[in-house]
Amino acid sequence: MKTNYLKLTILFTVLNLLICIKANAVDYVSNNSGDWGTPTNWTPNGTPSIGDNVTISAGNTIGIAGDRYCNNLIVNGTINWTSNVYLNVYGNYNLSASGTESATNGYLLFRGSINNTITVNGTTSPILTYYFYKNYTITAGSVIDKSNGVVQLQLSNITLTNLGTLTTRVLFKNNSAAGVAFINGNNANFVLSSGGATNFAMDASATNNTVTANANYIPTTTSGFYNLIVGGTGTKYLSANTTVANDLTINASTTLNVNTSDLTVGGNWIDNGAFTANTKTVTLNGVNQTITKLGSEGFYNLVIAGTSTTLGTAI
């Protein structure tokens, strides 16, 4: 009984704290450039914190020199990490067309509630690290460049859904997190830039979504790829038996090596680079497929299981 009473007491205390934060929330708008922690840089006068909604006005640059907090964040100007510190966002994030992230290091932490959104029409910092602690959706049309940075899912049982274009050097989960998911949704683009990898399987099966893998190893998926582009330079290796429901494209200056895995493609085979078949099987199981290659294409074991496959090159 005492244990249950204590649990209820803690629960009600937390709920009351959240209600108080919500009730006392302030909408802050920047009126000048300077540090986030300077009260006179905001209207009304004060320092934004947890529960407060923040808008950085066009033409203003707000510096992040220490750990900061807010609910919803709209950036119409510039937000500049001047130290290797954390900005914690507990709501939605909107980087407008006039907005800019600037950083030489630093972290943007998405702590959210249940289902929050990230909308990016401005310029992101390719270095700034994104950490996710709750479910978030990157909205359609958003373009996020983390080509020299990290996107990490920190807690168990959270999902990051991409409906825009996300580029990152590394997408991975905290080693202690379980049940995390990354979904590349309909018409979305996910680019894994050079040197990056994932340490969990992603869902890249949605209609018209495309994954571009510039990393040395092609990431694994829960249900295969819809469109897969193998890019970057040098040799890229399959990490497991791989299915591409629609088109497979190998970019110029790139070699796709199947390693020890079989490969199934349901759309067009477009090889602008090179392909190493080893002793594995390639299966073409779609309708009206075309094999395109300048010169001849080499397969070890080719299975044509679909209909109306057109050979645009010698095999």
Coordinates of N, CA and C in Angstrom, one line a residue, residues 93-193:
Y93 N 9.5 22.0 -34.2 CA 10.6 22.8 -34.7 C 10.3 23.3 -36.1
N94 N 10.4 24.6 -36.4 CA 10.2 25.1 -37.7 C 11.3 26.1 -38.1
L95 N 12.1 25.6 -39.1 CA 13.2 26.5 -39.6 C 12.7 27.0 -40.9
S96 N 12.2 28.3 -41.0 CA 11.6 28.8 -42.1 C 12.6 29.1 -43.2
A97 N 12.1 29.6 -44.4 CA 12.9 29.8 -45.6 C 14.0 30.8 -45.3
S98 N 13.8 31.8 -44.3 CA 14.8 32.8 -44.0 C 15.6 32.3 -42.8
G99 N 15.4 31.1 -42.3 CA 16.0 30.7 -41.1 C 17.3 29.9 -41.3
T100 N 18.3 30.0 -40.4 CA 19.6 29.4 -40.5 C 20.0 28.8 -39.2
E101 N 20.5 27.5 -39.3 CA 21.3 27.0 -38.1 C 22.7 27.2 -38.4
S102 N 23.5 27.7 -37.3 CA 24.9 27.9 -37.5 C 25.6 27.2 -36.3
A103 N 26.6 26.4 -36.5 CA 27.3 25.7 -35.5 C 28.6 25.2 -35.9
T104 N 29.6 25.2 -35.0 CA 30.8 24.4 -35.2 C 30.8 23.2 -34.4
N105 N 29.9 23.1 -33.5 CA 29.6 21.9 -32.7 C 28.2 22.1 -32.0
G106 N 27.8 21.3 -31.1 CA 26.5 21.5 -30.4 C 25.5 20.5 -30.7
Y107 N 24.4 20.5 -30.0 CA 23.3 19.5 -30.1 C 21.9 20.2 -30.0
L108 N 21.0 19.6 -30.9 CA 19.6 20.0 -30.8 C 18.9 18.8 -30.4
L109 N 18.2 18.8 -29.2 CA 17.6 17.7 -28.7 C 16.1 17.8 -28.8
F110 N 15.5 16.8 -29.4 CA 14.0 16.8 -29.7 C 13.4 15.9 -28.6
R111 N 12.7 16.6 -27.6 CA 12.2 15.8 -26.5 C 10.7 15.6 -26.6
G112 N 10.0 16.5 -27.3 CA 8.6 16.3 -27.7 C 7.6 15.8 -26.6
S113 N 6.5 15.4 -27.1 CA 5.4 14.8 -26.3 C 5.0 13.5 -26.9
I114 N 4.1 13.5 -27.8 CA 3.7 12.3 -28.4 C 4.1 12.3 -29.9
N115 N 3.5 13.1 -30.7 CA 3.8 13.2 -32.1 C 4.1 14.6 -32.5
N116 N 5.3 15.0 -32.6 CA 5.7 16.3 -33.0 C 6.3 16.4 -34.4
T117 N 6.5 17.6 -34.9 CA 6.9 17.7 -36.3 C 8.2 18.6 -36.4
I118 N 9.0 18.3 -37.4 CA 10.1 19.2 -37.8 C 9.9 19.6 -39.2
T119 N 9.8 20.9 -39.4 CA 9.6 21.5 -40.8 C 10.8 22.4 -41.1
V120 N 11.5 22.1 -42.2 CA 12.7 22.8 -42.5 C 12.7 23.3 -44.0
N121 N 12.6 24.6 -44.1 CA 12.7 25.2 -45.4 C 13.9 26.1 -45.5
G122 N 14.7 26.2 -44.4 CA 15.8 27.1 -44.4 C 17.1 26.3 -44.5
T123 N 18.2 26.8 -43.9 CA 19.5 26.2 -44.0 C 19.9 25.6 -42.7
T124 N 20.1 24.3 -42.8 CA 20.6 23.6 -41.6 C 22.1 23.5 -41.5
S125 N 22.6 23.3 -40.3 CA 24.1 23.1 -40.1 C 24.4 21.7 -40.3
P126 N 25.3 21.4 -41.3 CA 25.7 20.0 -41.5 C 26.4 19.3 -40.4
I127 N 26.9 20.1 -39.4 CA 27.6 19.6 -38.3 C 26.8 19.4 -37.0
L128 N 25.8 20.2 -36.8 CA 25.0 20.1 -35.6 C 24.3 18.8 -35.5
T129 N 24.4 18.2 -34.3 CA 23.9 16.9 -34.0 C 22.4 16.9 -33.6
Y130 N 21.6 16.0 -34.1 CA 20.2 15.9 -33.7 C 20.1 14.7 -32.8
Y131 N 19.5 14.8 -31.6 CA 19.1 13.7 -30.8 C 17.6 13.7 -30.6
F132 N 17.1 12.5 -30.7 CA 15.6 12.3 -30.6 C 15.3 11.4 -29.4
Y133 N 14.3 12.0 -28.5 CA 13.9 11.3 -27.3 C 12.4 10.9 -27.4
K134 N 11.7 11.4 -28.5 CA 10.3 11.1 -28.7 C 10.0 10.9 -30.2
N135 N 8.8 10.5 -30.5 CA 8.4 10.4 -31.9 C 8.4 11.7 -32.6
Y136 N 9.0 11.8 -33.7 CA 8.9 13.0 -34.5 C 8.7 12.7 -36.0
T137 N 8.1 13.6 -36.7 CA 8.0 13.4 -38.2 C 8.6 14.6 -38.9
I138 N 9.5 14.4 -39.8 CA 10.0 15.4 -40.7 C 9.0 15.6 -41.8
T139 N 8.5 16.8 -41.9 CA 7.4 17.0 -42.8 C 7.8 17.0 -44.3
A140 N 6.8 16.7 -45.2 CA 7.1 16.7 -46.6 C 7.6 18.1 -47.1
G141 N 8.6 18.0 -48.0 CA 9.2 19.3 -48.5 C 10.4 19.8 -47.7
S142 N 10.5 19.2 -46.4 CA 11.7 19.6 -45.6 C 13.0 19.1 -46.2
V143 N 14.0 19.9 -46.1 CA 15.4 19.4 -46.5 C 16.3 19.6 -45.3
I144 N 16.9 18.5 -44.8 CA 17.8 18.6 -43.7 C 19.1 18.0 -44.1
D145 N 20.2 18.8 -43.9 CA 21.5 18.4 -44.2 C 22.3 18.2 -43.0
K146 N 22.7 17.0 -42.7 CA 23.6 16.6 -41.6 C 24.7 15.8 -42.1
S147 N 25.2 16.2 -43.3 CA 26.1 15.3 -44.0 C 27.5 15.1 -43.3
N148 N 27.8 16.0 -42.4 CA 29.0 15.8 -41.6 C 28.6 15.6 -40.1
G149 N 27.4 15.3 -39.9 CA 26.9 15.2 -38.5 C 26.2 13.9 -38.2
V150 N 25.5 13.9 -37.1 CA 24.9 12.6 -36.5 C 23.4 12.9 -36.2
V151 N 22.6 11.9 -36.6 CA 21.2 11.8 -36.1 C 21.1 10.6 -35.3
Q152 N 20.7 10.7 -34.0 CA 20.7 9.6 -33.1 C 19.3 9.5 -32.4
L153 N 18.8 8.2 -32.3 CA 17.6 7.9 -31.6 C 18.0 7.4 -30.2
Q154 N 17.6 8.2 -29.2 CA 18.2 8.0 -27.8 C 17.5 7.0 -26.9
L155 N 16.2 6.9 -27.1 CA 15.4 6.1 -26.1 C 14.7 5.0 -26.8
S156 N 14.3 4.0 -26.1 CA 13.6 2.8 -26.6 C 12.2 3.2 -27.1
N157 N 11.7 2.5 -28.1 CA 10.3 2.5 -28.6 C 9.9 3.9 -29.1
I158 N 10.8 4.5 -29.8 CA 10.5 5.8 -30.5 C 10.7 5.6 -32.0
T159 N 10.0 6.5 -32.8 CA 10.0 6.4 -34.2 C 10.3 7.7 -34.8
L160 N 11.3 7.8 -35.7 CA 11.5 9.0 -36.5 C 11.0 8.7 -37.9
T161 N 10.1 9.5 -38.4 CA 9.5 9.3 -39.7 C 10.0 10.5 -40.6
N162 N 10.5 10.1 -41.8 CA 11.0 11.1 -42.7 C 10.0 11.2 -43.9
L163 N 9.4 12.3 -44.1 CA 8.6 12.6 -45.3 C 9.2 13.6 -46.3
G164 N 10.4 14.1 -45.9 CA 11.1 15.1 -46.7 C 12.4 14.5 -47.3
T165 N 13.5 15.3 -47.1 CA 14.8 14.8 -47.6 C 15.8 15.0 -46.4
L166 N 16.3 13.9 -45.9 CA 17.2 13.8 -44.8 C 18.6 13.3 -45.3
T167 N 19.6 14.1 -45.1 CA 21.0 13.6 -45.3 C 21.8 13.6 -44.0
T168 N 22.4 12.5 -43.7 CA 23.2 12.4 -42.5 C 24.4 11.5 -42.7
R169 N 25.5 11.9 -42.0 CA 26.7 11.0 -42.1 C 26.5 9.7 -41.3
V170 N 25.8 9.8 -40.2 CA 25.5 8.6 -39.4 C 24.0 8.7 -38.9
L171 N 23.3 7.6 -39.0 CA 22.0 7.5 -38.4 C 22.1 6.2 -37.5
F172 N 22.0 6.4 -36.2 CA 22.1 5.2 -35.3 C 21.3 5.5 -34.0
K173 N 21.2 4.4 -33.3 CA 20.5 4.4 -32.0 C 21.5 4.3 -30.9
N174 N 21.1 4.8 -29.7 CA 21.8 4.6 -28.5 C 21.8 3.0 -28.3
N175 N 23.0 2.5 -27.9 CA 23.1 1.1 -27.8 C 22.2 0.4 -26.8
S176 N 21.7 1.2 -25.8 CA 20.8 0.7 -24.8 C 19.3 0.8 -25.2
A177 N 19.1 1.4 -26.4 CA 17.7 1.6 -26.8 C 17.2 0.4 -27.6
A178 N 16.0 0.0 -27.4 CA 15.4 -1.1 -28.1 C 14.0 -0.7 -28.7
G179 N 13.7 -1.3 -29.8 CA 12.4 -1.0 -30.4 C 12.3 0.3 -31.1
V180 N 13.5 0.9 -31.5 CA 13.5 2.1 -32.2 C 13.3 1.9 -33.7
A181 N 12.8 2.9 -34.4 CA 12.5 2.7 -35.8 C 12.7 4.0 -36.6
F182 N 13.2 3.9 -37.8 CA 13.3 5.0 -38.7 C 12.5 4.6 -40.0
I183 N 11.6 5.4 -40.3 CA 10.7 5.1 -41.5 C 10.9 6.2 -42.5
N184 N 11.3 5.8 -43.7 CA 11.4 6.7 -44.9 C 10.1 6.6 -45.6
G185 N 9.3 7.6 -45.5 CA 7.9 7.5 -45.9 C 7.7 7.7 -47.4
N186 N 6.4 7.8 -47.8 CA 6.1 8.0 -49.2 C 6.8 9.2 -49.8
N187 N 7.5 9.1 -50.9 CA 8.1 10.1 -51.7 C 9.3 10.8 -50.9
A188 N 9.7 10.2 -49.9 CA 10.8 10.7 -49.1 C 12.2 10.3 -49.6
N189 N 13.2 11.1 -49.3 CA 14.6 10.8 -49.7 C 15.5 10.7 -48.4
F190 N 16.2 9.7 -48.3 CA 17.2 9.5 -47.2 C 18.5 9.3 -47.9
V191 N 19.5 10.1 -47.5 CA 20.9 10.0 -48.0 C 21.8 9.7 -46.9
L192 N 22.5 8.6 -46.9 CA 23.5 8.2 -46.0 C 24.8 8.6 -46.6
S193 N 25.4 9.6 -46.1 CA 26.6 10.2 -46.7 C 27.8 9.4 -46.4

